[in-house]
Amino acid sequence: MESIDLRQAIIQDISGFYSNSQQVSVLRLDLIHPIISGNKWFKLRYYLDEALAHGKTKLLTFGGAWSNHIVATAAAAALQGWSSTGLIRGEASSTPSPTLVTAASLGMEFIYIDRSRYRDHLVPAAADAGSGYLIPEGGSGPLGVDGASTIWELIPAGYDHICCVCGTGTMLAGLAKGAPDGVQVTGISVLKNNLSLDASVAALIPLRHNWDIIHSLHNGGYARYTAAQIQFMNELFTATHIPTDIVYTGKLFQAIHLLIQAGHFPKGKKILLIHSGGLQGNQSLKKGELVF
Ligand SMILES: *Cc1c(COP(=O)(O)O)cnc(C)c1O
């Protein structure tokens, strides 16, 4: 498998599609690797270093059947020549998701945990936790934050607003932690009414006040989407050749478009959207819904 190539993460100007008065660009983290795309590698990188430092050659982690983090962890383990175990929420299916099919092809083994017990995040004895290195679900936690803050290595000076999408808020916390003075980091939450997200981000970066989260542009909640979102994703692709996904980046790009049209960002400010990858999630859609 090819390795991560950060030089592929170009910055693309999309001002023409977004605004006639504001500079809007995208950092294309979706291009750094065909499988470990986007923010997941940044959130994993220090966990991988820690596993190495502990002499572990097996990764264990939690996730759902469509989790970008599961497939990224499987690929990261395969790249290192390590093994991996996915602790998967729910029951095994006779028609596993494309996500799990890909993870299995990368050598990941699965242990299924029923939904009621999954919440406790206890590693089942069968997973033999002591033999491996356990990464928190989604690559969250302090090392995930510090890894995400290294996204700044790819961001040139001069942007006033950095915009990203939030699940756990780990990427947002990392971006805010690493941001130079005067830069505001705005997150679009994909969850409905997940109002405790602000408190969990604040707990990760108590000294930073350069961030905010918008909770009203989730299009119905996690993994839900509207016809208008699909239409927007298709129009965005036709105009810019940027593919987005239904769960995360499609919502980000549509939300920022709405905010810019509504005059949310002061005139003259330079905006950078983080394309955090995750395109494999679109495999849950019917063929033909998206033009890409
Ligand atoms: C996981 C994921 C996110 C969410 O990142 P958090 O750090 O959990 O907020 C955003 N975008 C994509 C494409 C993802 O796969």
mmCIF file of C-alpha atoms and ligand atoms in Angstrom:
data_model
loop_
_atom_site.group_PDB
_atom_site.id
_atom_site.type_symbol
_atom_site.label_atom_id
_atom_site.label_comp_id
_atom_site.label_asym_id
_atom_site.label_seq_id
_atom_site.Cartn_x
_atom_site.Cartn_y
_atom_site.Cartn_z
ATOM 1 C CA MET A 1 0.000 0.000 0.000
ATOM 2 C CA GLU A 2 1.223 3.502 -0.734
ATOM 3 C CA SER A 3 2.260 5.694 2.170
ATOM 4 C CA ILE A 4 0.789 8.987 3.341
ATOM 5 C CA ASP A 5 1.822 11.886 1.108
ATOM 6 C CA LEU A 6 1.197 15.254 2.727
ATOM 7 C CA ARG A 7 2.389 17.075 -0.411
ATOM 8 C CA GLN A 8 -0.901 16.018 -2.041
ATOM 9 C CA ALA A 9 -2.839 18.232 0.400
ATOM 10 C CA ILE A 10 -3.157 21.213 -1.926
ATOM 11 C CA ILE A 11 -4.990 24.421 -1.158
ATOM 12 C CA GLN A 12 -7.724 25.028 -3.712
ATOM 13 C CA ASP A 13 -9.352 28.408 -4.253
ATOM 14 C CA ILE A 14 -13.143 28.078 -4.442
ATOM 15 C CA SER A 15 -14.007 31.780 -4.161
ATOM 16 C CA GLY A 16 -15.718 31.716 -7.553
ATOM 17 C CA PHE A 17 -18.330 29.234 -6.335
ATOM 18 C CA TYR A 18 -18.771 30.739 -2.862
ATOM 19 C CA SER A 19 -18.690 34.482 -2.968
ATOM 20 C CA ASN A 20 -17.893 37.466 -5.070
ATOM 21 C CA SER A 21 -16.463 39.450 -2.215
ATOM 22 C CA GLN A 22 -14.536 36.998 -0.079
ATOM 23 C CA GLN A 23 -11.560 34.702 -0.570
ATOM 24 C CA VAL A 24 -12.559 31.116 0.211
ATOM 25 C CA SER A 25 -10.140 28.170 -0.078
ATOM 26 C CA VAL A 26 -10.028 24.493 0.860
ATOM 27 C CA LEU A 27 -7.221 22.420 2.356
ATOM 28 C CA ARG A 28 -7.635 19.080 0.565
ATOM 29 C CA LEU A 29 -6.730 16.560 3.283
ATOM 30 C CA ASP A 30 -8.864 14.072 1.354
ATOM 31 C CA LEU A 31 -5.927 13.727 -1.064
ATOM 32 C CA ILE A 32 -3.187 12.561 1.355
ATOM 33 C CA HIS A 33 -4.065 8.863 1.018
ATOM 34 C CA PRO A 34 -6.738 6.839 -0.759
ATOM 35 C CA ILE A 35 -7.865 5.076 2.449
ATOM 36 C CA ILE A 36 -6.490 6.892 5.535
ATOM 37 C CA SER A 37 -7.850 10.107 4.149
ATOM 38 C CA GLY A 38 -8.360 13.385 5.864
ATOM 39 C CA ASN A 39 -8.249 14.129 9.540
ATOM 40 C CA LYS A 40 -8.098 10.512 10.713
ATOM 41 C CA TRP A 41 -4.400 10.147 9.986
ATOM 42 C CA PHE A 42 -3.599 13.342 11.887
ATOM 43 C CA LYS A 43 -5.599 12.144 14.882
ATOM 44 C CA LEU A 44 -3.880 8.742 14.732
ATOM 45 C CA ARG A 45 -0.281 9.812 14.220
ATOM 46 C CA TYR A 46 0.772 10.268 17.863
ATOM 47 C CA TYR A 47 -1.134 7.157 18.913
ATOM 48 C CA LEU A 48 0.916 5.227 16.346
ATOM 49 C CA ASP A 49 4.119 6.745 17.784
ATOM 50 C CA GLU A 50 3.016 5.693 21.280
ATOM 51 C CA ALA A 51 2.248 2.156 20.162
ATOM 52 C CA LEU A 52 5.713 1.976 18.628
ATOM 53 C CA ALA A 53 7.309 3.380 21.811
ATOM 54 C CA HIS A 54 5.526 0.657 23.815
ATOM 55 C CA GLY A 55 6.723 -2.016 21.402
ATOM 56 C CA LYS A 56 3.151 -2.915 20.403
ATOM 57 C CA THR A 57 2.443 -4.219 16.944
ATOM 58 C CA LYS A 58 -1.307 -4.633 17.258
ATOM 59 C CA LEU A 59 -3.858 -1.808 17.310
ATOM 60 C CA LEU A 60 -7.275 -2.093 18.922
ATOM 61 C CA THR A 61 -10.022 0.444 18.562
ATOM 62 C CA PHE A 62 -13.785 0.993 18.730
ATOM 63 C CA GLY A 63 -16.140 2.079 15.966
ATOM 64 C CA GLY A 64 -19.368 1.546 14.061
ATOM 65 C CA ALA A 65 -19.820 -0.386 10.817
ATOM 66 C CA TRP A 66 -19.447 2.809 8.715
ATOM 67 C CA SER A 67 -16.634 4.361 10.728
ATOM 68 C CA ASN A 68 -13.929 6.264 8.853
ATOM 69 C CA HIS A 69 -11.766 5.771 11.948
ATOM 70 C CA ILE A 70 -12.061 1.957 11.765
ATOM 71 C CA VAL A 71 -10.905 1.805 8.163
ATOM 72 C CA ALA A 72 -8.145 4.387 8.802
ATOM 73 C CA THR A 73 -6.859 2.379 11.773
ATOM 74 C CA ALA A 74 -6.881 -0.829 9.725
ATOM 75 C CA ALA A 75 -4.905 0.911 6.966
ATOM 76 C CA ALA A 76 -2.469 2.544 9.399
ATOM 77 C CA ALA A 77 -1.764 -0.846 10.988
ATOM 78 C CA ALA A 78 -1.300 -2.457 7.576
ATOM 79 C CA LEU A 79 1.134 0.309 6.533
ATOM 80 C CA GLN A 80 3.272 -0.450 9.592
ATOM 81 C CA GLY A 81 3.038 -4.201 9.049
ATOM 82 C CA TRP A 82 1.034 -4.511 12.277
ATOM 83 C CA SER A 83 -2.203 -6.347 13.014
ATOM 84 C CA SER A 84 -5.440 -4.704 14.130
ATOM 85 C CA THR A 85 -8.688 -5.550 15.871
ATOM 86 C CA GLY A 86 -11.873 -3.534 15.399
ATOM 87 C CA LEU A 87 -14.312 -3.559 18.309
ATOM 88 C CA ILE A 88 -17.463 -3.000 16.302
ATOM 89 C CA ARG A 89 -20.776 -1.682 17.639
ATOM 90 C CA GLY A 90 -23.704 -3.998 16.964
ATOM 91 C CA GLU A 91 -24.072 -7.439 15.452
ATOM 92 C CA ALA A 92 -22.126 -9.090 12.660
ATOM 93 C CA SER A 93 -24.049 -8.932 9.387
ATOM 94 C CA SER A 94 -24.142 -11.394 6.515
ATOM 95 C CA THR A 95 -23.786 -8.350 4.248
ATOM 96 C CA PRO A 96 -21.077 -6.306 5.976
ATOM 97 C CA SER A 97 -20.687 -2.620 5.095
ATOM 98 C CA PRO A 98 -18.110 -1.678 2.430
ATOM 99 C CA THR A 99 -16.200 -0.035 5.311
ATOM 100 C CA LEU A 100 -15.806 -3.349 7.113
ATOM 101 C CA VAL A 101 -15.059 -5.195 3.868
ATOM 102 C CA THR A 102 -12.181 -2.759 3.237
ATOM 103 C CA ALA A 103 -10.941 -2.988 6.825
ATOM 104 C CA ALA A 104 -11.009 -6.798 6.655
ATOM 105 C CA SER A 105 -9.056 -6.727 3.396
ATOM 106 C CA LEU A 106 -6.395 -4.738 5.277
ATOM 107 C CA GLY A 107 -6.150 -7.553 7.819
ATOM 108 C CA MET A 108 -8.392 -6.175 10.546
ATOM 109 C CA GLU A 109 -10.169 -8.715 12.720
ATOM 110 C CA PHE A 110 -13.511 -7.838 14.248
ATOM 111 C CA ILE A 111 -15.143 -8.433 17.596
ATOM 112 C CA TYR A 112 -18.787 -7.326 17.729
ATOM 113 C CA ILE A 113 -20.151 -5.735 20.880
ATOM 114 C CA ASP A 114 -23.875 -5.342 21.403
ATOM 115 C CA ARG A 115 -25.163 -1.800 21.545
ATOM 116 C CA SER A 116 -26.092 -1.784 25.218
ATOM 117 C CA ARG A 117 -22.619 -2.831 26.290
ATOM 118 C CA TYR A 118 -20.778 -0.794 23.646
ATOM 119 C CA ARG A 119 -21.370 2.455 25.534
ATOM 120 C CA ASP A 120 -19.096 1.356 28.390
ATOM 121 C CA HIS A 121 -16.171 0.905 26.011
ATOM 122 C CA LEU A 122 -14.906 -2.147 27.858
ATOM 123 C CA VAL A 123 -12.526 -4.253 25.832
ATOM 124 C CA PRO A 124 -13.830 -7.842 25.728
ATOM 125 C CA ALA A 125 -11.458 -10.491 27.061
ATOM 126 C CA ALA A 126 -11.396 -12.099 23.604
ATOM 127 C CA ALA A 127 -9.629 -9.007 22.238
ATOM 128 C CA ASP A 128 -6.636 -9.659 24.513
ATOM 129 C CA ALA A 129 -6.130 -5.941 25.174
ATOM 130 C CA GLY A 130 -2.776 -6.440 26.887
ATOM 131 C CA SER A 131 -1.213 -7.677 23.661
ATOM 132 C CA GLY A 132 -2.079 -4.528 21.736
ATOM 133 C CA TYR A 133 -2.350 -0.763 21.905
ATOM 134 C CA LEU A 134 -5.836 0.658 22.448
ATOM 135 C CA ILE A 135 -6.723 3.827 20.524
ATOM 136 C CA PRO A 136 -9.831 5.724 21.701
ATOM 137 C CA GLU A 137 -12.866 5.699 19.390
ATOM 138 C CA GLY A 138 -12.494 8.241 16.603
ATOM 139 C CA GLY A 139 -8.870 8.940 17.590
ATOM 140 C CA SER A 140 -10.199 11.323 20.241
ATOM 141 C CA GLY A 141 -8.338 12.302 23.417
ATOM 142 C CA PRO A 142 -5.296 14.531 24.059
ATOM 143 C CA LEU A 143 -2.979 12.746 21.617
ATOM 144 C CA GLY A 144 -5.665 13.030 18.942
ATOM 145 C CA VAL A 145 -5.905 16.768 19.615
ATOM 146 C CA ASP A 146 -2.143 17.220 19.375
ATOM 147 C CA GLY A 147 -2.061 15.171 16.179
ATOM 148 C CA ALA A 148 -4.851 17.285 14.685
ATOM 149 C CA SER A 149 -2.988 20.470 15.587
ATOM 150 C CA THR A 150 -0.221 19.356 13.196
ATOM 151 C CA ILE A 151 -2.680 20.066 10.350
ATOM 152 C CA TRP A 152 -1.253 23.576 10.812
ATOM 153 C CA GLU A 153 1.974 22.350 9.159
ATOM 154 C CA LEU A 154 -0.021 22.477 5.913
ATOM 155 C CA ILE A 155 -1.745 25.860 6.413
ATOM 156 C CA PRO A 156 0.053 28.960 5.109
ATOM 157 C CA ALA A 157 -0.157 32.226 7.032
ATOM 158 C CA GLY A 158 -2.839 34.766 6.186
ATOM 159 C CA TYR A 159 -6.203 33.089 6.878
ATOM 160 C CA ASP A 160 -8.624 34.763 9.302
ATOM 161 C CA HIS A 161 -11.147 31.936 9.640
ATOM 162 C CA ILE A 162 -10.585 28.183 9.644
ATOM 163 C CA CYS A 163 -13.775 26.124 9.263
ATOM 164 C CA CYS A 164 -14.111 22.405 9.921
ATOM 165 C CA VAL A 165 -16.816 19.877 10.669
ATOM 166 C CA CYS A 166 -17.164 18.300 14.135
ATOM 167 C CA GLY A 167 -18.059 14.863 15.368
ATOM 168 C CA THR A 168 -16.199 14.507 18.669
ATOM 169 C CA GLY A 169 -14.632 17.969 18.266
ATOM 170 C CA THR A 170 -11.094 16.544 18.441
ATOM 171 C CA MET A 171 -10.045 18.067 15.114
ATOM 172 C CA LEU A 172 -11.587 21.431 16.062
ATOM 173 C CA ALA A 173 -9.701 21.390 19.387
ATOM 174 C CA GLY A 174 -6.420 20.611 17.608
ATOM 175 C CA LEU A 175 -6.940 23.355 15.036
ATOM 176 C CA ALA A 176 -7.810 25.883 17.765
ATOM 177 C CA LYS A 177 -4.839 24.773 19.866
ATOM 178 C CA GLY A 178 -2.423 25.293 16.996
ATOM 179 C CA ALA A 179 -3.944 28.479 15.560
ATOM 180 C CA PRO A 180 -1.875 31.668 15.442
ATOM 181 C CA ASP A 181 -3.214 34.710 17.304
ATOM 182 C CA GLY A 182 -6.149 36.396 15.610
ATOM 183 C CA VAL A 183 -7.414 33.310 13.787
ATOM 184 C CA GLN A 184 -10.921 32.072 14.628
ATOM 185 C CA VAL A 185 -11.758 28.363 14.223
ATOM 186 C CA THR A 186 -15.407 27.557 13.534
ATOM 187 C CA GLY A 187 -16.859 24.055 13.732
ATOM 188 C CA ILE A 188 -20.079 22.768 12.184
ATOM 189 C CA SER A 189 -21.508 20.022 14.386
ATOM 190 C CA VAL A 190 -23.043 17.093 12.477
ATOM 191 C CA LEU A 191 -24.982 15.926 15.527
ATOM 192 C CA LYS A 192 -28.388 17.186 16.548
ATOM 193 C CA ASN A 193 -28.547 18.816 19.991
ATOM 194 C CA ASN A 194 -25.082 17.660 21.012
ATOM 195 C CA LEU A 195 -24.759 20.736 23.170
ATOM 196 C CA SER A 196 -22.246 19.122 25.526
ATOM 197 C CA LEU A 197 -19.739 19.284 22.666
ATOM 198 C CA ASP A 198 -18.676 22.818 23.634
ATOM 199 C CA ALA A 199 -17.877 21.671 27.167
ATOM 200 C CA SER A 200 -15.846 18.710 25.940
ATOM 201 C CA VAL A 201 -13.820 20.876 23.558
ATOM 202 C CA ALA A 202 -13.297 23.464 26.326
ATOM 203 C CA ALA A 203 -12.035 20.697 28.611
ATOM 204 C CA LEU A 204 -9.455 19.683 25.987
ATOM 205 C CA ILE A 205 -8.159 23.228 25.396
ATOM 206 C CA PRO A 206 -9.119 25.233 28.525
ATOM 207 C CA LEU A 207 -6.875 28.192 27.679
ATOM 208 C CA ARG A 208 -8.133 28.770 24.148
ATOM 209 C CA HIS A 209 -11.105 31.000 23.320
ATOM 210 C CA ASN A 210 -10.551 31.270 19.578
ATOM 211 C CA TRP A 211 -13.228 28.791 18.530
ATOM 212 C CA ASP A 212 -16.979 28.406 18.219
ATOM 213 C CA ILE A 213 -19.371 25.636 17.218
ATOM 214 C CA ILE A 214 -22.529 26.026 15.147
ATOM 215 C CA HIS A 215 -25.197 23.509 16.169
ATOM 216 C CA SER A 216 -28.025 24.344 13.779
ATOM 217 C CA LEU A 217 -26.680 23.157 10.393
ATOM 218 C CA HIS A 218 -26.705 19.354 10.842
ATOM 219 C CA ASN A 219 -29.479 18.634 8.295
ATOM 220 C CA GLY A 220 -31.355 16.366 10.699
ATOM 221 C CA GLY A 221 -28.538 14.777 12.689
ATOM 222 C CA TYR A 222 -25.781 12.225 12.376
ATOM 223 C CA ALA A 223 -25.691 10.501 8.953
ATOM 224 C CA ARG A 224 -28.974 12.165 7.988
ATOM 225 C CA TYR A 225 -29.115 14.469 5.017
ATOM 226 C CA THR A 226 -31.558 16.431 2.916
ATOM 227 C CA ALA A 227 -32.232 16.528 -0.820
ATOM 228 C CA ALA A 228 -30.847 20.085 -0.774
ATOM 229 C CA GLN A 229 -27.572 18.768 0.679
ATOM 230 C CA ILE A 230 -27.209 16.181 -2.102
ATOM 231 C CA GLN A 231 -27.976 18.845 -4.706
ATOM 232 C CA PHE A 232 -25.405 21.163 -3.127
ATOM 233 C CA MET A 233 -22.751 18.397 -3.101
ATOM 234 C CA ASN A 234 -23.409 17.740 -6.795
ATOM 235 C CA GLU A 235 -23.224 21.440 -7.693
ATOM 236 C CA LEU A 236 -20.037 21.863 -5.682
ATOM 237 C CA PHE A 237 -18.455 18.932 -7.480
ATOM 238 C CA THR A 238 -19.524 20.138 -10.910
ATOM 239 C CA ALA A 239 -18.088 23.609 -10.260
ATOM 240 C CA THR A 240 -14.888 22.700 -8.344
ATOM 241 C CA HIS A 241 -14.293 18.943 -8.763
ATOM 242 C CA ILE A 242 -14.290 18.581 -4.982
ATOM 243 C CA PRO A 243 -16.064 15.418 -3.804
ATOM 244 C CA THR A 244 -17.664 15.571 -0.364
ATOM 245 C CA ASP A 245 -19.457 12.998 1.802
ATOM 246 C CA ILE A 246 -22.959 12.879 3.234
ATOM 247 C CA VAL A 247 -21.951 12.548 6.908
ATOM 248 C CA TYR A 248 -19.284 15.210 7.343
ATOM 249 C CA THR A 249 -17.809 17.376 4.619
ATOM 250 C CA GLY A 250 -21.003 17.755 2.555
ATOM 251 C CA LYS A 251 -22.559 19.444 5.604
ATOM 252 C CA LEU A 252 -19.489 21.620 6.150
ATOM 253 C CA PHE A 253 -19.324 22.919 2.596
ATOM 254 C CA GLN A 254 -23.065 23.567 2.448
ATOM 255 C CA ALA A 255 -23.126 25.232 5.886
ATOM 256 C CA ILE A 256 -20.262 27.589 5.066
ATOM 257 C CA HIS A 257 -21.946 28.485 1.781
ATOM 258 C CA LEU A 258 -25.107 29.420 3.704
ATOM 259 C CA LEU A 259 -23.133 31.397 6.285
ATOM 260 C CA ILE A 260 -21.208 33.329 3.641
ATOM 261 C CA GLN A 261 -24.411 34.140 1.744
ATOM 262 C CA ALA A 262 -25.907 35.371 5.044
ATOM 263 C CA GLY A 263 -22.918 37.655 5.685
ATOM 264 C CA HIS A 264 -21.740 35.710 8.756
ATOM 265 C CA PHE A 265 -18.047 36.388 8.109
ATOM 266 C CA PRO A 266 -16.919 40.025 7.975
ATOM 267 C CA LYS A 267 -16.082 41.282 4.479
ATOM 268 C CA GLY A 268 -12.477 40.959 3.401
ATOM 269 C CA LYS A 269 -11.704 38.088 5.763
ATOM 270 C CA LYS A 270 -9.943 35.069 4.265
ATOM 271 C CA ILE A 271 -11.636 31.736 4.914
ATOM 272 C CA LEU A 272 -10.101 28.246 4.765
ATOM 273 C CA LEU A 273 -12.265 25.122 4.868
ATOM 274 C CA ILE A 274 -10.671 21.870 6.005
ATOM 275 C CA HIS A 275 -11.686 18.968 3.754
ATOM 276 C CA SER A 276 -11.331 16.197 6.306
ATOM 277 C CA GLY A 277 -11.790 13.250 3.903
ATOM 278 C CA GLY A 278 -14.188 10.434 4.750
ATOM 279 C CA LEU A 279 -15.497 9.860 1.236
ATOM 280 C CA GLN A 280 -15.901 6.123 1.755
ATOM 281 C CA GLY A 281 -19.097 6.866 3.726
ATOM 282 C CA ASN A 282 -20.860 7.672 0.436
ATOM 283 C CA GLN A 283 -20.940 3.978 -0.380
ATOM 284 C CA SER A 284 -24.152 3.784 1.643
ATOM 285 C CA LEU A 285 -25.935 5.856 -1.036
ATOM 286 C CA LYS A 286 -27.866 4.517 -4.001
ATOM 287 C CA LYS A 287 -25.892 4.581 -7.256
ATOM 288 C CA GLY A 288 -26.527 7.738 -9.237
ATOM 289 C CA GLU A 289 -27.528 10.011 -6.354
ATOM 290 C CA LEU A 290 -24.172 11.721 -6.575
ATOM 291 C CA VAL A 291 -22.594 12.795 -9.852
ATOM 292 C CA PHE A 292 -19.136 11.637 -8.613
HETATM 293 C C1 LIG B 1 -14.217 11.602 11.845
HETATM 294 C C2 LIG B 1 -14.430 12.703 10.897
HETATM 295 C C3 LIG B 1 -14.723 14.005 11.340
HETATM 296 C C4 LIG B 1 -14.952 14.341 12.788
HETATM 297 O O1 LIG B 1 -13.768 14.636 13.471
HETATM 298 P P1 LIG B 1 -13.815 14.905 15.039
HETATM 299 O O2 LIG B 1 -12.386 15.093 15.382
HETATM 300 O O3 LIG B 1 -14.396 13.680 15.689
HETATM 301 O O4 LIG B 1 -14.650 16.077 15.307
HETATM 302 C C5 LIG B 1 -14.830 15.001 10.405
HETATM 303 N N1 LIG B 1 -14.703 14.746 9.083
HETATM 304 C C6 LIG B 1 -14.469 13.509 8.623
HETATM 305 C C7 LIG B 1 -14.389 13.293 7.168
HETATM 306 C C8 LIG B 1 -14.318 12.452 9.513
HETATM 307 O O5 LIG B 1 -14.079 11.219 9.042
#
